[in-house]
Amino acid sequence: MFDINLLRNDLQATADWMKKSRGFSIDVAAFEALEAERKALQIQTQELQQQRNALSKAVGQAKAQKDDVKASQLLAEVAAVPEKVKANELALSAVQERVNTMLLTMPNIPQPGTPLGKDSDDNVEARRWGTPKSFDFEVKDHVAIGEALSAGGAGMQLDFETAAKLSGARFVVMKGQLARMHRALAQFMLDTHVNEHGMTECYVPYIVNADSMMGTGQLPKFEDDLFKVPMATDDGTVKNRYLIPTSEVSLTNFVRDSIVAADTLPLRLTAHTPCFRSEAGSAGRDTRGMIRQHQFDKVEMVYISKPEDSDALLEEMVGFAEKILQKLELPYRVVRLCTGDMGAGSAKTYDLEVWLPAQNTYREISSCSNIEAFQARRMGARYKNAAGKNEPVHTLNGSGLAVGRTLVAIMENYQNADGSVTVPEVLRGYMGGLATLA
RNA sequence: GGAGAGGUGGCAGAGUGGUUGAAUGUACCUGACUCGAAAUCAGGCUUACCGCAAGGUAACGGGGGUUCGAAUCCCCCCCUCUCCGCCA
């Protein structure tokens, strides 16, 4: 949720920057009018409430003193007030609702210095790591590699046909060594974050309620991207819950509606979960292979921090995601997203893009964002600051990493001329010493 | 799935229509006493919003209703706990 104080204190400058960065127009005059209306209504409502309260109190006192005459006088005097109060309360909450809706539907304000741009073409490369390997044979993509690998009687190690039969397009079945490597990858990532990066491993629900989706911002705007799970309630009606599109939702909502003890910050959380996305609006994009699926696994990192620490923690988080790629010896680059390519909630985002030989390009494998107080405000996630005031925390999230895409990257970068795939050193311990998928 | 109990301030726990934003205990903060601590005593101690301020408004799981007035009465929902049944 957008910070209303930015609009109250610095309306024009905020509007200018939102226009320039996000291309988002704030109707300055409309906001000022709405605020003026709200203020007038609130003052009026509170005066009426005060009047009612005072008279009601007097009625009580009169009755206590058995002064029935006075009591009925007072009752006659208040008679008309509750109606006026009610009318004002309704008007006030309608206006507040409009203000709220406005704030809820606005994207976060990008940090100053965010590169301006309209899409991924305008992102700015921050650094590269590793050198793409040159192959002395024609490289295959992960689909060709995986389908050529045999899981014995069970068939291909990578099997889209069976997945389509079971579920439809954009699902995958993995078998044998490849399935094992997929599992090994998640274990390896989790172990690294827990043992070397000091994160707390979490197991979390994959189905969450609407409040949680609201908290992290998937709702109300992006309902189409979610899978809904209807669940019967006691009175026989059905309420939707949702499959998580990322464990950011589960992890970040840990602190919804709570005051986090300041001395526990920052919280560094990680979880390995499947993620479910309907990919509405992505029809025709990345239809081949397992780059874009309805279901995929991800190891997620979520930080809850004090506002003053979040910038440095974002750098730390990106570094931890990079660490995974470095250990796997996969070439990648770090990209600072431009204003047009950032998610609506983000104030600052880095993407990690891994080299995919078959596509001869870098593809996103992680996205790390500082959401600042944008989620915390709508979630009611606060901590007591040094001045003793409750203040929204900052939330950060990042993939560390997308497991499926990492598997793709390994298959393509570690492929051999004979169709086998070398297992990266760091994974062999997780795979009973297996050195090659063949 | 069946039966029952309950959701009040950081925690525990009173409060069943009126001067109760809320007794009491505990935790915490400040001060006194002390060489220091403990104990004891005194004071303070929910949050959000409006207001220059004085002060005011709202909030007792959430929403609606009754009433001049609701933590308290009525309706709906959510959640937690206990027992039985079923079950990975």
Tab-separated table of C-alpha atoms in Angstrom, chain A residues 20-378:
chain	number	residue	atom	x	y	z
A	20	LYS	CA	8.282	9.828	-14.692
A	21	SER	CA	9.214	6.463	-13.195
A	22	ARG	CA	6.169	4.234	-13.295
A	23	GLY	CA	4.217	6.153	-15.881
A	24	PHE	CA	1.532	6.267	-13.188
A	25	SER	CA	-0.672	9.335	-13.063
A	26	ILE	CA	-1.821	10.678	-9.732
A	27	ASP	CA	-4.724	13.052	-10.041
A	28	VAL	CA	-3.383	15.751	-7.754
A	29	ALA	CA	-6.535	17.849	-7.712
A	30	ALA	CA	-8.740	14.834	-7.093
A	31	PHE	CA	-6.609	13.686	-4.196
A	32	GLU	CA	-6.599	17.119	-2.605
A	33	ALA	CA	-10.358	17.343	-2.949
A	34	LEU	CA	-10.826	13.886	-1.479
A	35	GLU	CA	-8.562	14.664	1.459
A	36	ALA	CA	-10.371	17.940	2.128
A	37	GLU	CA	-13.667	16.115	2.054
A	38	ARG	CA	-12.382	13.447	4.371
A	39	LYS	CA	-11.039	15.965	6.840
A	40	ALA	CA	-14.255	17.988	6.955
A	41	LEU	CA	-16.395	14.879	7.358
A	42	GLN	CA	-14.183	13.456	10.042
A	43	ILE	CA	-14.250	16.613	12.129
A	44	GLN	CA	-17.995	16.913	11.754
A	45	THR	CA	-18.571	13.254	12.595
A	46	GLN	CA	-16.414	13.424	15.664
A	47	GLU	CA	-18.222	16.516	16.912
A	48	LEU	CA	-21.554	14.760	16.577
A	49	GLN	CA	-20.227	11.677	18.308
A	50	GLN	CA	-18.937	13.817	21.129
A	51	GLN	CA	-22.311	15.476	21.475
A	52	ARG	CA	-24.079	12.134	21.608
A	53	ASN	CA	-21.626	10.693	24.102
A	54	ALA	CA	-21.900	13.654	26.434
A	55	LEU	CA	-25.696	13.632	26.417
A	56	SER	CA	-25.864	9.887	26.862
A	57	LYS	CA	-23.552	10.129	29.788
A	58	ALA	CA	-25.781	12.793	31.294
A	59	VAL	CA	-28.799	10.528	30.873
A	60	GLY	CA	-27.024	7.862	32.828
A	61	GLN	CA	-26.174	10.289	35.588
A	62	ALA	CA	-29.732	11.599	35.780
A	63	LYS	CA	-31.103	8.092	36.028
A	64	ALA	CA	-28.606	7.214	38.695
A	65	GLN	CA	-29.911	10.166	40.699
A	66	LYS	CA	-33.506	9.076	40.047
A	67	ASP	CA	-34.163	12.395	38.348
A	68	ASP	CA	-36.671	11.121	35.810
A	69	VAL	CA	-37.745	14.543	34.655
A	70	LYS	CA	-34.255	15.557	33.736
A	71	ALA	CA	-33.619	12.203	32.146
A	72	SER	CA	-36.558	12.461	29.818
A	73	GLN	CA	-35.596	16.017	28.965
A	74	LEU	CA	-32.178	14.834	27.969
A	75	LEU	CA	-33.592	11.928	26.042
A	76	ALA	CA	-35.712	14.315	24.023
A	77	GLU	CA	-32.649	16.406	23.396
A	78	VAL	CA	-30.536	13.536	22.013
A	79	ALA	CA	-33.287	11.915	20.050
A	80	ALA	CA	-32.248	13.306	16.701
A	81	VAL	CA	-28.516	12.954	17.155
A	82	PRO	CA	-27.902	9.224	16.510
A	83	GLU	CA	-29.433	9.503	13.088
A	84	LYS	CA	-27.112	12.354	12.156
A	85	VAL	CA	-24.157	10.469	13.576
A	86	LYS	CA	-24.976	7.431	11.527
A	87	ALA	CA	-25.341	9.414	8.323
A	88	ASN	CA	-22.001	11.087	8.895
A	89	GLU	CA	-20.269	7.847	9.784
A	90	LEU	CA	-21.474	6.268	6.580
A	91	ALA	CA	-20.334	9.211	4.498
A	92	LEU	CA	-16.987	9.252	6.240
A	93	SER	CA	-16.305	5.571	5.767
A	94	ALA	CA	-17.281	5.853	2.111
A	95	VAL	CA	-14.684	8.577	1.632
A	96	GLN	CA	-12.080	6.669	3.601
A	97	GLU	CA	-12.821	3.666	1.466
A	98	ARG	CA	-12.136	5.706	-1.646
A	99	VAL	CA	-8.842	6.961	-0.252
A	100	ASN	CA	-7.920	3.441	0.721
A	101	THR	CA	-8.766	1.972	-2.646
A	102	MET	CA	-6.676	4.629	-4.284
A	103	LEU	CA	-3.675	3.818	-2.115
A	104	LEU	CA	-4.166	0.078	-2.545
A	105	THR	CA	-4.187	0.239	-6.315
A	106	MET	CA	-1.076	2.384	-6.652
A	107	PRO	CA	2.305	0.789	-7.336
A	108	ASN	CA	5.176	1.388	-4.955
A	109	ILE	CA	7.371	4.406	-5.496
A	110	PRO	CA	10.745	3.390	-6.984
A	111	GLN	CA	13.844	4.382	-5.080
A	112	PRO	CA	15.526	7.531	-6.367
A	113	GLY	CA	18.204	6.541	-8.827
A	114	THR	CA	16.269	3.624	-10.276
A	115	PRO	CA	17.047	3.491	-13.990
A	116	LEU	CA	14.192	4.892	-16.011
A	117	GLY	CA	12.720	2.709	-18.699
A	118	LYS	CA	9.670	0.978	-19.969
A	119	ASP	CA	10.614	-2.704	-20.198
A	120	SER	CA	13.415	-5.208	-19.784
A	121	ASP	CA	15.378	-3.619	-22.635
A	122	ASP	CA	16.072	-0.691	-20.346
A	123	ASN	CA	17.416	-2.705	-17.434
A	124	VAL	CA	20.990	-1.968	-16.451
A	125	GLU	CA	23.577	-4.698	-16.135
A	126	ALA	CA	25.435	-4.394	-12.837
A	127	ARG	CA	28.022	-7.157	-13.220
A	128	ARG	CA	28.809	-10.512	-14.788
A	129	TRP	CA	30.256	-13.633	-13.273
A	130	GLY	CA	31.783	-16.585	-15.083
A	131	THR	CA	32.418	-17.130	-18.747
A	132	PRO	CA	29.974	-19.006	-20.965
A	133	LYS	CA	31.621	-22.230	-22.035
A	134	SER	CA	32.288	-22.735	-25.732
A	135	PHE	CA	31.132	-26.046	-27.112
A	136	ASP	CA	32.800	-27.934	-29.979
A	137	PHE	CA	29.519	-29.578	-30.867
A	138	GLU	CA	26.053	-28.359	-31.566
A	139	VAL	CA	24.386	-27.587	-28.250
A	140	LYS	CA	20.978	-29.007	-27.495
A	141	ASP	CA	18.324	-27.373	-25.352
A	142	HIS	CA	17.243	-28.947	-22.096
A	143	VAL	CA	14.192	-30.546	-23.672
A	144	ALA	CA	16.238	-32.454	-26.221
A	145	ILE	CA	18.800	-33.407	-23.598
A	146	GLY	CA	16.249	-34.582	-21.042
A	147	GLU	CA	14.148	-36.523	-23.508
A	148	ALA	CA	17.231	-38.341	-24.734
A	149	LEU	CA	18.175	-39.417	-21.210
A	150	SER	CA	16.592	-42.724	-20.273
A	151	ALA	CA	15.113	-43.706	-16.942
A	152	GLY	CA	15.119	-47.335	-17.982
A	153	GLY	CA	11.709	-48.944	-18.201
A	154	ALA	CA	10.083	-45.728	-16.963
A	155	GLY	CA	11.030	-43.981	-20.196
A	156	MET	CA	12.442	-40.513	-20.736
A	157	GLN	CA	13.901	-38.645	-17.776
A	158	LEU	CA	12.121	-35.496	-18.921
A	159	ASP	CA	8.576	-36.268	-20.007
A	160	PHE	CA	6.188	-33.549	-21.144
A	161	GLU	CA	3.879	-35.954	-22.894
A	162	THR	CA	2.937	-37.821	-19.753
A	163	ALA	CA	2.592	-34.546	-17.873
A	164	ALA	CA	0.196	-33.284	-20.521
A	165	LYS	CA	-1.863	-36.423	-20.181
A	166	LEU	CA	-2.029	-36.015	-16.418
A	167	SER	CA	-2.585	-32.300	-16.207
A	168	GLY	CA	-2.292	-30.428	-19.481
A	169	ALA	CA	0.194	-28.022	-20.942
A	170	ARG	CA	2.886	-26.358	-18.831
A	171	PHE	CA	3.481	-29.271	-16.506
A	172	VAL	CA	6.388	-31.660	-16.397
A	173	VAL	CA	7.237	-35.156	-15.221
A	174	MET	CA	10.823	-35.957	-14.282
A	175	LYS	CA	12.133	-39.424	-13.627
A	176	GLY	CA	15.274	-41.197	-12.532
A	177	GLN	CA	18.528	-39.271	-12.243
A	178	LEU	CA	17.002	-36.023	-13.382
A	179	ALA	CA	14.285	-36.149	-10.736
A	180	ARG	CA	16.986	-36.871	-8.217
A	181	MET	CA	19.065	-33.927	-9.331
A	182	HIS	CA	16.018	-31.696	-9.041
A	183	ARG	CA	15.633	-32.853	-5.456
A	184	ALA	CA	19.346	-32.513	-4.807
A	185	LEU	CA	19.306	-28.929	-6.029
A	186	ALA	CA	16.643	-27.878	-3.570
A	187	GLN	CA	18.482	-29.576	-0.715
A	188	PHE	CA	21.733	-27.958	-1.697
A	189	MET	CA	20.220	-24.481	-1.884
A	190	LEU	CA	18.439	-24.834	1.426
A	191	ASP	CA	21.515	-26.208	3.176
A	192	THR	CA	23.648	-23.364	1.869
A	193	HIS	CA	21.223	-20.706	3.061
A	194	VAL	CA	20.819	-22.307	6.454
A	195	ASN	CA	24.411	-23.369	7.166
A	196	GLU	CA	26.352	-20.600	5.465
A	197	HIS	CA	23.941	-17.684	5.258
A	198	GLY	CA	22.332	-17.894	8.675
A	199	MET	CA	18.749	-18.219	7.493
A	200	THR	CA	15.974	-20.013	9.312
A	201	GLU	CA	14.520	-22.937	7.393
A	202	CYS	CA	10.738	-22.957	7.282
A	203	TYR	CA	8.041	-25.351	6.201
A	204	VAL	CA	4.938	-23.456	5.186
A	205	PRO	CA	1.390	-23.894	3.850
A	206	TYR	CA	0.990	-23.996	0.073
A	207	ILE	CA	-2.626	-22.901	0.383
A	208	VAL	CA	-3.313	-19.532	1.945
A	209	ASN	CA	-6.331	-17.356	2.608
A	210	ALA	CA	-7.324	-14.136	0.890
A	211	ASP	CA	-5.949	-11.989	3.710
A	212	SER	CA	-2.473	-13.370	3.111
A	213	MET	CA	-2.725	-12.759	-0.630
A	214	MET	CA	-3.906	-9.260	0.153
A	215	GLY	CA	-0.983	-8.750	2.503
A	216	THR	CA	1.680	-9.411	-0.079
A	217	GLY	CA	-0.262	-7.749	-2.868
A	218	GLN	CA	-1.314	-10.646	-5.112
A	219	LEU	CA	-4.866	-9.588	-4.373
A	220	PRO	CA	-6.927	-7.729	-5.333
A	221	LYS	CA	-5.176	-6.893	-8.596
A	222	PHE	CA	-3.678	-10.164	-9.771
A	223	GLU	CA	-6.322	-12.736	-8.992
A	224	ASP	CA	-6.142	-14.084	-12.551
A	225	ASP	CA	-2.610	-15.279	-11.966
A	226	LEU	CA	-3.616	-17.444	-9.021
A	227	PHE	CA	-5.091	-20.905	-8.718
A	228	LYS	CA	-8.142	-20.814	-6.487
A	229	VAL	CA	-9.000	-23.561	-4.058
A	230	PRO	CA	-12.658	-23.499	-3.045
A	231	MET	CA	-13.136	-24.669	0.513
A	232	ALA	CA	-16.438	-25.329	2.213
A	233	THR	CA	-17.120	-23.394	5.402
A	234	ASP	CA	-19.303	-24.397	8.328
A	235	ASP	CA	-22.396	-22.670	7.043
A	236	GLY	CA	-22.231	-24.540	3.779
A	237	THR	CA	-20.978	-21.663	1.665
A	238	VAL	CA	-17.738	-21.910	-0.245
A	239	LYS	CA	-14.777	-19.616	0.211
A	240	ASN	CA	-11.761	-19.400	-1.990
A	241	ARG	CA	-8.289	-19.984	-0.755
A	242	TYR	CA	-5.319	-19.852	-3.046
A	243	LEU	CA	-2.288	-21.867	-4.043
A	244	ILE	CA	0.805	-19.825	-3.365
A	245	PRO	CA	2.514	-18.422	-6.477
A	246	THR	CA	5.686	-18.168	-4.376
A	247	SER	CA	6.517	-18.899	-0.743
A	248	GLU	CA	7.152	-15.184	-0.369
A	249	VAL	CA	3.441	-15.087	0.407
A	250	SER	CA	3.608	-17.608	3.223
A	251	LEU	CA	6.863	-16.361	4.693
A	252	THR	CA	6.141	-12.648	4.554
A	253	ASN	CA	2.725	-13.098	6.121
A	254	PHE	CA	4.388	-14.546	9.209
A	255	VAL	CA	4.468	-10.976	10.495
A	256	ARG	CA	1.061	-9.806	9.313
A	257	ASP	CA	-0.943	-8.049	12.023
A	258	SER	CA	1.857	-8.150	14.507
A	259	ILE	CA	4.436	-6.069	16.270
A	260	VAL	CA	7.791	-7.725	15.762
A	261	ALA	CA	10.262	-7.479	18.624
A	262	ALA	CA	12.949	-5.071	17.438
A	263	ASP	CA	15.821	-7.157	18.784
A	264	THR	CA	14.847	-10.102	16.566
A	265	LEU	CA	15.332	-8.063	13.383
A	266	PRO	CA	16.388	-8.747	10.761
A	267	LEU	CA	14.513	-12.010	10.261
A	268	ARG	CA	16.130	-14.151	7.575
A	269	LEU	CA	13.720	-16.847	6.420
A	270	THR	CA	13.958	-19.470	3.721
A	271	ALA	CA	11.678	-22.205	2.459
A	272	HIS	CA	11.540	-24.702	-0.366
A	273	THR	CA	8.055	-24.965	-1.834
A	274	PRO	CA	6.253	-25.613	-5.049
A	275	CYS	CA	4.831	-22.490	-6.671
A	276	PHE	CA	1.636	-22.353	-8.680
A	277	ARG	CA	0.915	-19.797	-11.363
A	278	SER	CA	-1.884	-19.780	-13.870
A	279	GLU	CA	0.322	-17.840	-16.308
A	280	ALA	CA	-2.735	-16.033	-17.549
A	281	GLY	CA	-1.552	-13.558	-20.121
A	282	SER	CA	1.584	-15.511	-20.972
A	283	ALA	CA	0.004	-17.683	-23.644
A	284	GLY	CA	2.510	-18.411	-26.345
A	285	ARG	CA	5.537	-17.372	-24.293
A	286	ASP	CA	8.158	-20.006	-23.483
A	287	THR	CA	5.814	-22.802	-24.452
A	288	ARG	CA	8.665	-25.242	-24.992
A	289	GLY	CA	10.373	-26.821	-22.031
A	290	MET	CA	10.213	-26.124	-18.344
A	291	ILE	CA	11.056	-22.427	-18.298
A	292	ARG	CA	7.464	-21.364	-17.682
A	293	GLN	CA	5.290	-23.873	-15.884
A	294	HIS	CA	2.069	-23.845	-13.883
A	295	GLN	CA	3.917	-25.638	-11.112
A	296	PHE	CA	7.562	-25.268	-10.213
A	297	ASP	CA	9.784	-25.487	-7.168
A	298	LYS	CA	11.584	-22.562	-5.665
A	299	VAL	CA	13.770	-21.895	-2.684
A	300	GLU	CA	12.716	-18.503	-1.420
A	301	MET	CA	14.454	-15.988	0.806
A	302	VAL	CA	12.430	-13.475	2.827
A	303	TYR	CA	13.853	-10.830	5.128
A	304	ILE	CA	11.962	-8.723	7.634
A	305	SER	CA	14.055	-5.720	8.583
A	306	LYS	CA	14.238	-2.308	10.157
A	307	PRO	CA	13.795	0.423	7.565
A	308	GLU	CA	17.347	1.677	7.927
A	309	ASP	CA	18.810	-1.768	7.180
A	310	SER	CA	16.830	-2.830	4.148
A	311	ASP	CA	19.105	-1.367	1.487
A	312	ALA	CA	22.176	-3.172	2.776
A	313	LEU	CA	20.180	-6.365	3.309
A	314	LEU	CA	19.041	-6.372	-0.310
A	315	GLU	CA	22.689	-6.395	-1.374
A	316	GLU	CA	23.338	-9.252	1.042
A	317	MET	CA	20.400	-11.217	-0.300
A	318	VAL	CA	21.490	-10.806	-3.897
A	319	GLY	CA	24.954	-11.953	-2.876
A	320	PHE	CA	23.500	-15.090	-1.278
A	321	ALA	CA	21.556	-15.916	-4.434
A	322	GLU	CA	24.703	-15.350	-6.472
A	323	LYS	CA	26.569	-17.686	-4.147
A	324	ILE	CA	24.354	-20.562	-5.253
A	325	LEU	CA	25.135	-19.940	-8.909
A	326	GLN	CA	28.826	-19.572	-8.146
A	327	LYS	CA	28.951	-22.869	-6.299
A	328	LEU	CA	27.200	-24.481	-9.247
A	329	GLU	CA	29.675	-22.700	-11.530
A	330	LEU	CA	26.949	-21.317	-13.733
A	331	PRO	CA	27.728	-18.056	-15.563
A	332	TYR	CA	25.287	-15.280	-14.810
A	333	ARG	CA	24.805	-11.572	-14.775
A	334	VAL	CA	23.178	-9.238	-12.299
A	335	VAL	CA	20.718	-6.741	-13.672
A	336	ARG	CA	19.210	-3.712	-11.993
A	337	LEU	CA	15.618	-3.520	-13.113
A	338	CYS	CA	14.382	-0.296	-14.607
A	339	THR	CA	11.242	1.438	-13.400
A	340	GLY	CA	9.034	-0.126	-16.063
A	341	ASP	CA	10.133	-3.707	-15.427
A	342	MET	CA	9.881	-3.755	-11.636
A	343	GLY	CA	7.013	-5.454	-9.863
A	344	ALA	CA	4.310	-3.165	-8.563
A	345	GLY	CA	5.349	-3.610	-4.944
A	346	SER	CA	9.049	-3.175	-5.364
A	347	ALA	CA	11.134	-0.117	-4.597
A	348	LYS	CA	14.325	-1.690	-5.910
A	349	THR	CA	14.923	-4.971	-7.731
A	350	TYR	CA	17.905	-6.961	-8.949
A	351	ASP	CA	17.442	-9.901	-11.281
A	352	LEU	CA	19.945	-12.699	-11.637
A	353	GLU	CA	20.101	-14.054	-15.146
A	354	VAL	CA	21.795	-17.348	-15.867
A	355	TRP	CA	23.449	-18.198	-19.141
A	356	LEU	CA	21.495	-20.622	-21.320
A	357	PRO	CA	23.664	-21.866	-24.210
A	358	ALA	CA	20.772	-23.175	-26.282
A	359	GLN	CA	19.063	-19.809	-26.196
A	360	ASN	CA	22.405	-18.058	-26.449
A	361	THR	CA	21.282	-15.582	-23.846
A	362	TYR	CA	20.852	-14.865	-20.152
A	363	ARG	CA	17.505	-15.834	-18.624
A	364	GLU	CA	16.007	-14.803	-15.301
A	365	ILE	CA	16.615	-17.295	-12.521
A	366	SER	CA	16.183	-15.065	-9.485
A	367	SER	CA	14.600	-11.763	-8.613
A	368	CYS	CA	15.455	-9.987	-5.371
A	369	SER	CA	13.447	-7.000	-4.258
A	370	ASN	CA	13.321	-4.478	-1.483
A	371	ILE	CA	9.621	-3.884	-0.963
A	372	GLU	CA	10.333	-1.378	1.813
A	373	ALA	CA	7.148	-0.692	3.794
A	374	PHE	CA	4.758	-1.294	0.899
A	375	GLN	CA	3.623	-4.742	2.056
A	376	ALA	CA	4.139	-4.016	5.740
A	377	ARG	CA	1.715	-1.110	5.692
A	378	ARG	CA	-1.100	-3.138	4.271
